CSV table of C-alpha atoms and ligand atoms in Angstrom, one decimal:
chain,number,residue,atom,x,y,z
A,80,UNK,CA,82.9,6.4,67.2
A,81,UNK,CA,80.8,3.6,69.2
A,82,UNK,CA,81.7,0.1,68.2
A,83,UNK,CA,78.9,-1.8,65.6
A,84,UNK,CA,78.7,-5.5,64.8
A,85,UNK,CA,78.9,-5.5,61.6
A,86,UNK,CA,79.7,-2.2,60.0
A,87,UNK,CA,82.5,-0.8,59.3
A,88,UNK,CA,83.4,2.8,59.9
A,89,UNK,CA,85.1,5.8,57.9
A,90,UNK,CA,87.2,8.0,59.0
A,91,UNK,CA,88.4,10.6,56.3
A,92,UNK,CA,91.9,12.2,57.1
A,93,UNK,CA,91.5,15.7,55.0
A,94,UNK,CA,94.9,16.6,55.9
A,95,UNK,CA,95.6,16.9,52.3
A,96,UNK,CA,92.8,19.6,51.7
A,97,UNK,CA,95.2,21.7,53.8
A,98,UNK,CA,98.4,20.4,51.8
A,99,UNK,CA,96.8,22.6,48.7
A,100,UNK,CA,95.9,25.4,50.4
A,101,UNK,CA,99.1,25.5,52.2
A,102,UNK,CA,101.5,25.7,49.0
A,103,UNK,CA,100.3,28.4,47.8
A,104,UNK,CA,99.3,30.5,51.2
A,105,UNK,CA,96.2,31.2,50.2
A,106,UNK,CA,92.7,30.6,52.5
A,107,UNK,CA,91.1,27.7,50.1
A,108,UNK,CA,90.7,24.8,49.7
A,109,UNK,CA,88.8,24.4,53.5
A,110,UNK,CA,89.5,21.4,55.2
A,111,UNK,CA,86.3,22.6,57.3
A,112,UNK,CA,84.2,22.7,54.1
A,113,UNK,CA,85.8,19.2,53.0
A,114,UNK,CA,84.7,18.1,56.3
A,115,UNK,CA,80.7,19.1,55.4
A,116,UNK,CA,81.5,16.9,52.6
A,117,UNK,CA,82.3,14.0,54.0
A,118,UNK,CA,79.6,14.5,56.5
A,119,UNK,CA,76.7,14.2,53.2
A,120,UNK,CA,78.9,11.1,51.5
A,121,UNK,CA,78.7,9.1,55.1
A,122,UNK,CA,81.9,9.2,56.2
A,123,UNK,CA,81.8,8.6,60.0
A,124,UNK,CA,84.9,10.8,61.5
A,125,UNK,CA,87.3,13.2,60.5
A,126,UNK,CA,90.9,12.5,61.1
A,127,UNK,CA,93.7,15.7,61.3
A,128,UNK,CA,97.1,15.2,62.0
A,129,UNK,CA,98.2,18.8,63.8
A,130,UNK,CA,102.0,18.1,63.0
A,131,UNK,CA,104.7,20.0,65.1
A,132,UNK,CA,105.8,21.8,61.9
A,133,UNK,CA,102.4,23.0,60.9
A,134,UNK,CA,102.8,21.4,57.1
A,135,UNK,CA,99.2,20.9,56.1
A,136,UNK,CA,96.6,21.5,59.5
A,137,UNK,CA,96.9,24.9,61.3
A,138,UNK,CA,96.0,25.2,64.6
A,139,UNK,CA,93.1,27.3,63.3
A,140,UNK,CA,91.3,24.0,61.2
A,141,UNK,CA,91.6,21.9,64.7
A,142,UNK,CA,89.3,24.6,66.0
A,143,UNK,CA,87.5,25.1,63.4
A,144,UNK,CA,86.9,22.0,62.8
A,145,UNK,CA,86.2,20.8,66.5
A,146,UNK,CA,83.5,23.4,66.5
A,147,UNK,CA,82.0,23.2,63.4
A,148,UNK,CA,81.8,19.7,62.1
A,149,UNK,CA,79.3,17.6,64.0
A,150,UNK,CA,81.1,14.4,62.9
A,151,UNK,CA,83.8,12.9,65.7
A,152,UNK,CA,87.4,14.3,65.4
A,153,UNK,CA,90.1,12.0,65.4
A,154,UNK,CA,93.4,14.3,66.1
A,155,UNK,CA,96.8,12.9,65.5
A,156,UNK,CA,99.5,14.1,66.9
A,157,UNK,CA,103.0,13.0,68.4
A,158,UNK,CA,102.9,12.5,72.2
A,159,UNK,CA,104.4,15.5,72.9
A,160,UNK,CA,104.2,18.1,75.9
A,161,UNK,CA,102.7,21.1,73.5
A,162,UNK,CA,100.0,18.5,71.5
A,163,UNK,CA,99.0,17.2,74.7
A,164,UNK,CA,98.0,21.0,75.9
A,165,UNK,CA,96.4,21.4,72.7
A,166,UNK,CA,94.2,18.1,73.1
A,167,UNK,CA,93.2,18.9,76.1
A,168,UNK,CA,92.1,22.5,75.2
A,169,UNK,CA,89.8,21.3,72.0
A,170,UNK,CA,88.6,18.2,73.3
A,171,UNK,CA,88.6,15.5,70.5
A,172,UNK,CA,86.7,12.9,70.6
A,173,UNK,CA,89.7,10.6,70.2
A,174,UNK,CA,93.7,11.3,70.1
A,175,UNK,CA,95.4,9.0,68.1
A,176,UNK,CA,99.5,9.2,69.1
A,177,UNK,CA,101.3,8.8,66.1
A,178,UNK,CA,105.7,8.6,65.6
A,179,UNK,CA,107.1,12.2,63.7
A,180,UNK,CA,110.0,13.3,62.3
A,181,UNK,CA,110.8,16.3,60.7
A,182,UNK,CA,111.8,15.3,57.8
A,183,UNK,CA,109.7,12.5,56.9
A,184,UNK,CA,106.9,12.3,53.6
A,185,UNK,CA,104.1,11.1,56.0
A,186,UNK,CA,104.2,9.1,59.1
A,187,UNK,CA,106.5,6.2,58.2
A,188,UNK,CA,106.3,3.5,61.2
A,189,UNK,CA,104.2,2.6,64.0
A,190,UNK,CA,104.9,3.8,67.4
A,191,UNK,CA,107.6,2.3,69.2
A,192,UNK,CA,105.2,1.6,72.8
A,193,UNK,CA,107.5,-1.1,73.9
A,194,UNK,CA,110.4,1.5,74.3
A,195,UNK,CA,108.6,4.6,76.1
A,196,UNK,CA,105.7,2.6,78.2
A,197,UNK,CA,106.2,4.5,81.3
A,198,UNK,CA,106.0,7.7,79.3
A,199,UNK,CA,103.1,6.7,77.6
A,200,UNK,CA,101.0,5.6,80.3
A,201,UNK,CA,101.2,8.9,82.2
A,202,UNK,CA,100.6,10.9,78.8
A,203,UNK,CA,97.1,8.4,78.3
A,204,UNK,CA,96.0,8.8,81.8
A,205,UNK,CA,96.2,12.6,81.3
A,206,UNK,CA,94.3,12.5,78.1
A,207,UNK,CA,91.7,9.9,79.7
A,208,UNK,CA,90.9,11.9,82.4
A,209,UNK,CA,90.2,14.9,80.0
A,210,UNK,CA,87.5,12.3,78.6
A,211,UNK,CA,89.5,11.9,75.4
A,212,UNK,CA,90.0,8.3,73.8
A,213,UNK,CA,93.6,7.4,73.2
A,214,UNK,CA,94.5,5.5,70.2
A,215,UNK,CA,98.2,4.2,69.3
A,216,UNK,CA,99.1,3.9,65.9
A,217,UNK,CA,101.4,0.6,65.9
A,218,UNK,CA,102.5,-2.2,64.0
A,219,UNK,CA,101.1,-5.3,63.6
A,220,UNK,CA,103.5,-6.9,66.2
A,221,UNK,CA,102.1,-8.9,69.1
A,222,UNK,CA,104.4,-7.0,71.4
A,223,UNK,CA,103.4,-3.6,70.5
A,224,UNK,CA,99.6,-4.2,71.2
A,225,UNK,CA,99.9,-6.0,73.7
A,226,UNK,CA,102.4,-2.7,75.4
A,227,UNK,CA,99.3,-0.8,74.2
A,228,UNK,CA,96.8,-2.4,76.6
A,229,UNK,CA,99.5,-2.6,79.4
A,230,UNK,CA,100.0,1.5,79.2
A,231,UNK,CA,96.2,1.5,79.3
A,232,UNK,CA,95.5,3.4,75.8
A,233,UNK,CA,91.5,1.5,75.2
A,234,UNK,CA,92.1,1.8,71.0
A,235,UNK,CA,95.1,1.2,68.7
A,236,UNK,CA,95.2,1.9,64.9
A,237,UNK,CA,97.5,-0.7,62.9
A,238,UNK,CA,99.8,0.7,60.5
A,239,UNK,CA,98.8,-0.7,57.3
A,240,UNK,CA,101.6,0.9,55.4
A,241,UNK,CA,103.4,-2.3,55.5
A,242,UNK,CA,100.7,-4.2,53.3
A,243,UNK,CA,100.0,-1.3,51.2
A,244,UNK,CA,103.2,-1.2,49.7
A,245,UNK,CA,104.3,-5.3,49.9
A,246,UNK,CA,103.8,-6.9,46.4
A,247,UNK,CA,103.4,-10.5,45.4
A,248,UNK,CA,103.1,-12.8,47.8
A,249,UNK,CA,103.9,-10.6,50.8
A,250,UNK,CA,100.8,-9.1,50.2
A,251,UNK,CA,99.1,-12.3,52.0
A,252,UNK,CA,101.7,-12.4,54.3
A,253,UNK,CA,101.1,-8.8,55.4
A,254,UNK,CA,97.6,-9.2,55.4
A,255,UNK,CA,97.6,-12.3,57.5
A,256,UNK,CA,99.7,-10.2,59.8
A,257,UNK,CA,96.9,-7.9,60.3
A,258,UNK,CA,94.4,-10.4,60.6
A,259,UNK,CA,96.3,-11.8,63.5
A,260,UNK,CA,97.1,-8.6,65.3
A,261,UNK,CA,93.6,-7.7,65.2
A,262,UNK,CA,92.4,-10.8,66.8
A,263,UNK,CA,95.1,-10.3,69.6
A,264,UNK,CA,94.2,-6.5,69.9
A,265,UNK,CA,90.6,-7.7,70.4
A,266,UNK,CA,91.6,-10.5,72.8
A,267,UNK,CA,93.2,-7.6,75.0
A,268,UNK,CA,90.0,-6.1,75.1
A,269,UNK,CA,91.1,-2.9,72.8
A,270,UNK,CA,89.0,-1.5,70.1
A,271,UNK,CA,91.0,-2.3,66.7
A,272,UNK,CA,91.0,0.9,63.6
A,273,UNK,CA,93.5,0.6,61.0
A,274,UNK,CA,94.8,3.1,58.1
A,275,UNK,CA,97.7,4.0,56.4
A,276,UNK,CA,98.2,3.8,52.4
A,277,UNK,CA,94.9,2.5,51.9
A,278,UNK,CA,93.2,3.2,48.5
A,279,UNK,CA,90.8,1.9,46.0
A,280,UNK,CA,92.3,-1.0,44.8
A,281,UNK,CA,93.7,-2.5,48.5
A,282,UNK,CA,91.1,-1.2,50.9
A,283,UNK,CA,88.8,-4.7,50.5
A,284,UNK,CA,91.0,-7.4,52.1
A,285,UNK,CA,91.4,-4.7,54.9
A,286,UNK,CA,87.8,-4.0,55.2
A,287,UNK,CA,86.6,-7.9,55.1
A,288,UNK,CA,88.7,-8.3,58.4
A,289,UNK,CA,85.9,-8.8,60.9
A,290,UNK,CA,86.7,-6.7,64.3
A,291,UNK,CA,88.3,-4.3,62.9
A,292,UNK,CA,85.8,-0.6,64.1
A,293,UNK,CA,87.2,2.2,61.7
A,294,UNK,CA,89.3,3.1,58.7
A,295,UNK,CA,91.0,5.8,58.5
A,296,UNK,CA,92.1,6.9,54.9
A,297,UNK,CA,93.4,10.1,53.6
A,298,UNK,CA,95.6,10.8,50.5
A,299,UNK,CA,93.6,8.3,48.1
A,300,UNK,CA,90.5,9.6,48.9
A,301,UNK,CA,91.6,13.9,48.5
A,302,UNK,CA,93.6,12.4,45.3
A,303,UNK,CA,90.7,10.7,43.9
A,304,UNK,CA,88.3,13.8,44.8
A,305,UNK,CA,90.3,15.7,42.3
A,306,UNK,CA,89.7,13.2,39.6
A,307,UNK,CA,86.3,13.0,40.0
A,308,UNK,CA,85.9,16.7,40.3
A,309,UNK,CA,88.1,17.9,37.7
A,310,UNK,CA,85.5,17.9,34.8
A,311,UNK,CA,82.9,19.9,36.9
A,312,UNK,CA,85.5,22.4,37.6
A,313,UNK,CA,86.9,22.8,34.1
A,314,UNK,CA,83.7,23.4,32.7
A,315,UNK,CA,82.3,25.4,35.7
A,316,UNK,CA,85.7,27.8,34.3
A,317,UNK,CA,84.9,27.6,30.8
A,318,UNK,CA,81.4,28.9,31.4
A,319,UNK,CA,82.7,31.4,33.5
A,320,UNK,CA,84.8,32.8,30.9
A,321,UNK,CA,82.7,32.5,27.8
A,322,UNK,CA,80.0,34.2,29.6
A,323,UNK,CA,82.3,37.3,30.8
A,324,UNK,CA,83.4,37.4,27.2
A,325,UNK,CA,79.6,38.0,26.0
A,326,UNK,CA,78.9,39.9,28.5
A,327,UNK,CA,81.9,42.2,28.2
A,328,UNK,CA,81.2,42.6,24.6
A,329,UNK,CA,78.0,43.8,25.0
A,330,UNK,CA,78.9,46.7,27.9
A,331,UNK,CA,81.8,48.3,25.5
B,498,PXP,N1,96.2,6.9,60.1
B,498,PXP,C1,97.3,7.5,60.6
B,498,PXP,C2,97.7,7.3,62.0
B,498,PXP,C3,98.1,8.4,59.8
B,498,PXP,O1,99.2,9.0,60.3
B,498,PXP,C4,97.7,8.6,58.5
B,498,PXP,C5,98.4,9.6,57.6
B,498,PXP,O2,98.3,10.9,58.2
B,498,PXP,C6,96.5,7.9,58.0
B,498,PXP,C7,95.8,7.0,58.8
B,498,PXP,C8,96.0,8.1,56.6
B,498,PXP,O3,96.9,7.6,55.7
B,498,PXP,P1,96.7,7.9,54.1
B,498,PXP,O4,96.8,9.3,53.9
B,498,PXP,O5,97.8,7.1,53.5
B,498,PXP,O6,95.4,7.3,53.8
């Protein structure tokens, strides 16, 4: 995703297209044919997060995916020995390292890159020099990006789960956070993205922050794709089924 001026980019995590397949084990819906989607609606990436436990993306949909979709992948993944093979192998445009535990809903905190800098900086070089860009996912905290230039990742995403959920007058507060850690991520020469919790009624203030490249935005989007596709497919069903009736009828 090259850097513009004055737009602002898209990326549309479609992890959650694989969430509904994956409950019931079944081979739809296709993240891959979600990903054709957002290619016609202008989104400008697709974002998967290949998570150790396999919850939602299967190491089939990175490939498929990868292969298919002519739009920039964006894979998340922890920095681990096994994703960084995998990386390497598909070749995304960008890697963004993101925290994981087991047991958690979705990723819940940024990257601690103050605590493992040495380890990150040999796991970037090795993704750099496979011509992937690295991305951390972080906080807003001054000594986080600034860890992220030192280990020399060229992009970080801020974690905008923190102003997503404040209410009142932390919302400011959190947003004036972000405002600064973007100026700071800028002034260390990084390109800035953020995501995380953003939806239709939050995404503005986040979006008017000049300097800031891409969004990336997930659950709000699949959630609100239901909505707006749940009359179509109800009466799409109740055609089906009226007409089979007829029809049936008349072959006895
Ligand atoms: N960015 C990162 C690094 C993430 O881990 C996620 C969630 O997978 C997102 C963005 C998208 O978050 P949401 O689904 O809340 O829009």
């Amino acid at each position: 995703m090259k850097p513009i001026e004055t737009e602002i980019l898209l990326g549309v995590n479609v992890d959650h297209v694989a969430t509904l397949r994956q409950v019931r084990g079944v081979t739809y819906p296709s993240p891959l044919h979600a990903t054709e989607i957002v290619e016609q609606a202008g989104g400008d990436g697709i974002t998967i997060h290949l998570r150790e436990d396999r919850r939602h993306i299967q190491d089939a949909d990175v490939d498929a995916i990868k292969q298919n979709s002519r739009l920039p992948l964006n894979l998340e993944m922890a920095a681990t020995t096994e994703m960084q093979a995998i990386a390497i192998r598909v070749q995304p445009a960008e890697c963004c390292l993101v925290p994981e535990k087991r047991e958690e809903l979705t990723t819940e905190g940024g990257l601690d890159v103050t605590k493992q800098a040495d380890y990150l900086k040999d796991y970037c070089a090795a993704l750099r020099e496979a011509g992937i860009t690295v991305s951390l996912f972080i906080d807003p905290e001054p000594a986080q990006i600034e860890c992220a230039s030192a280990v020399g990742a060229p992009m970080i995403e801020l974690h905008t789960g923190a102003y997503a959920e404040a209410e009142n007058s932390k919302v400011k507060q959190e947003l004036a956070r972000l405002v600064k850690a973007v100026d700071l991520g800028l002034e260390n020469g990084l390109i800035v993205n953020a995501g995380h919790g953003l939806h239709y009624h939050n995404v503005k203030n986040i979006a008017a922050i000049p300097g800031i490249l891409c969004l990336n935005i997930g659950h709000s989007i699949v959630a609100e794709a239901i909505m707006t596709g749940m009359f179509e497919a109800v009466s799409r069903m109740k055609r089906l089924m009226l007409t089979a009736r007829r029809e049936g009828a008349g072959n006895r």
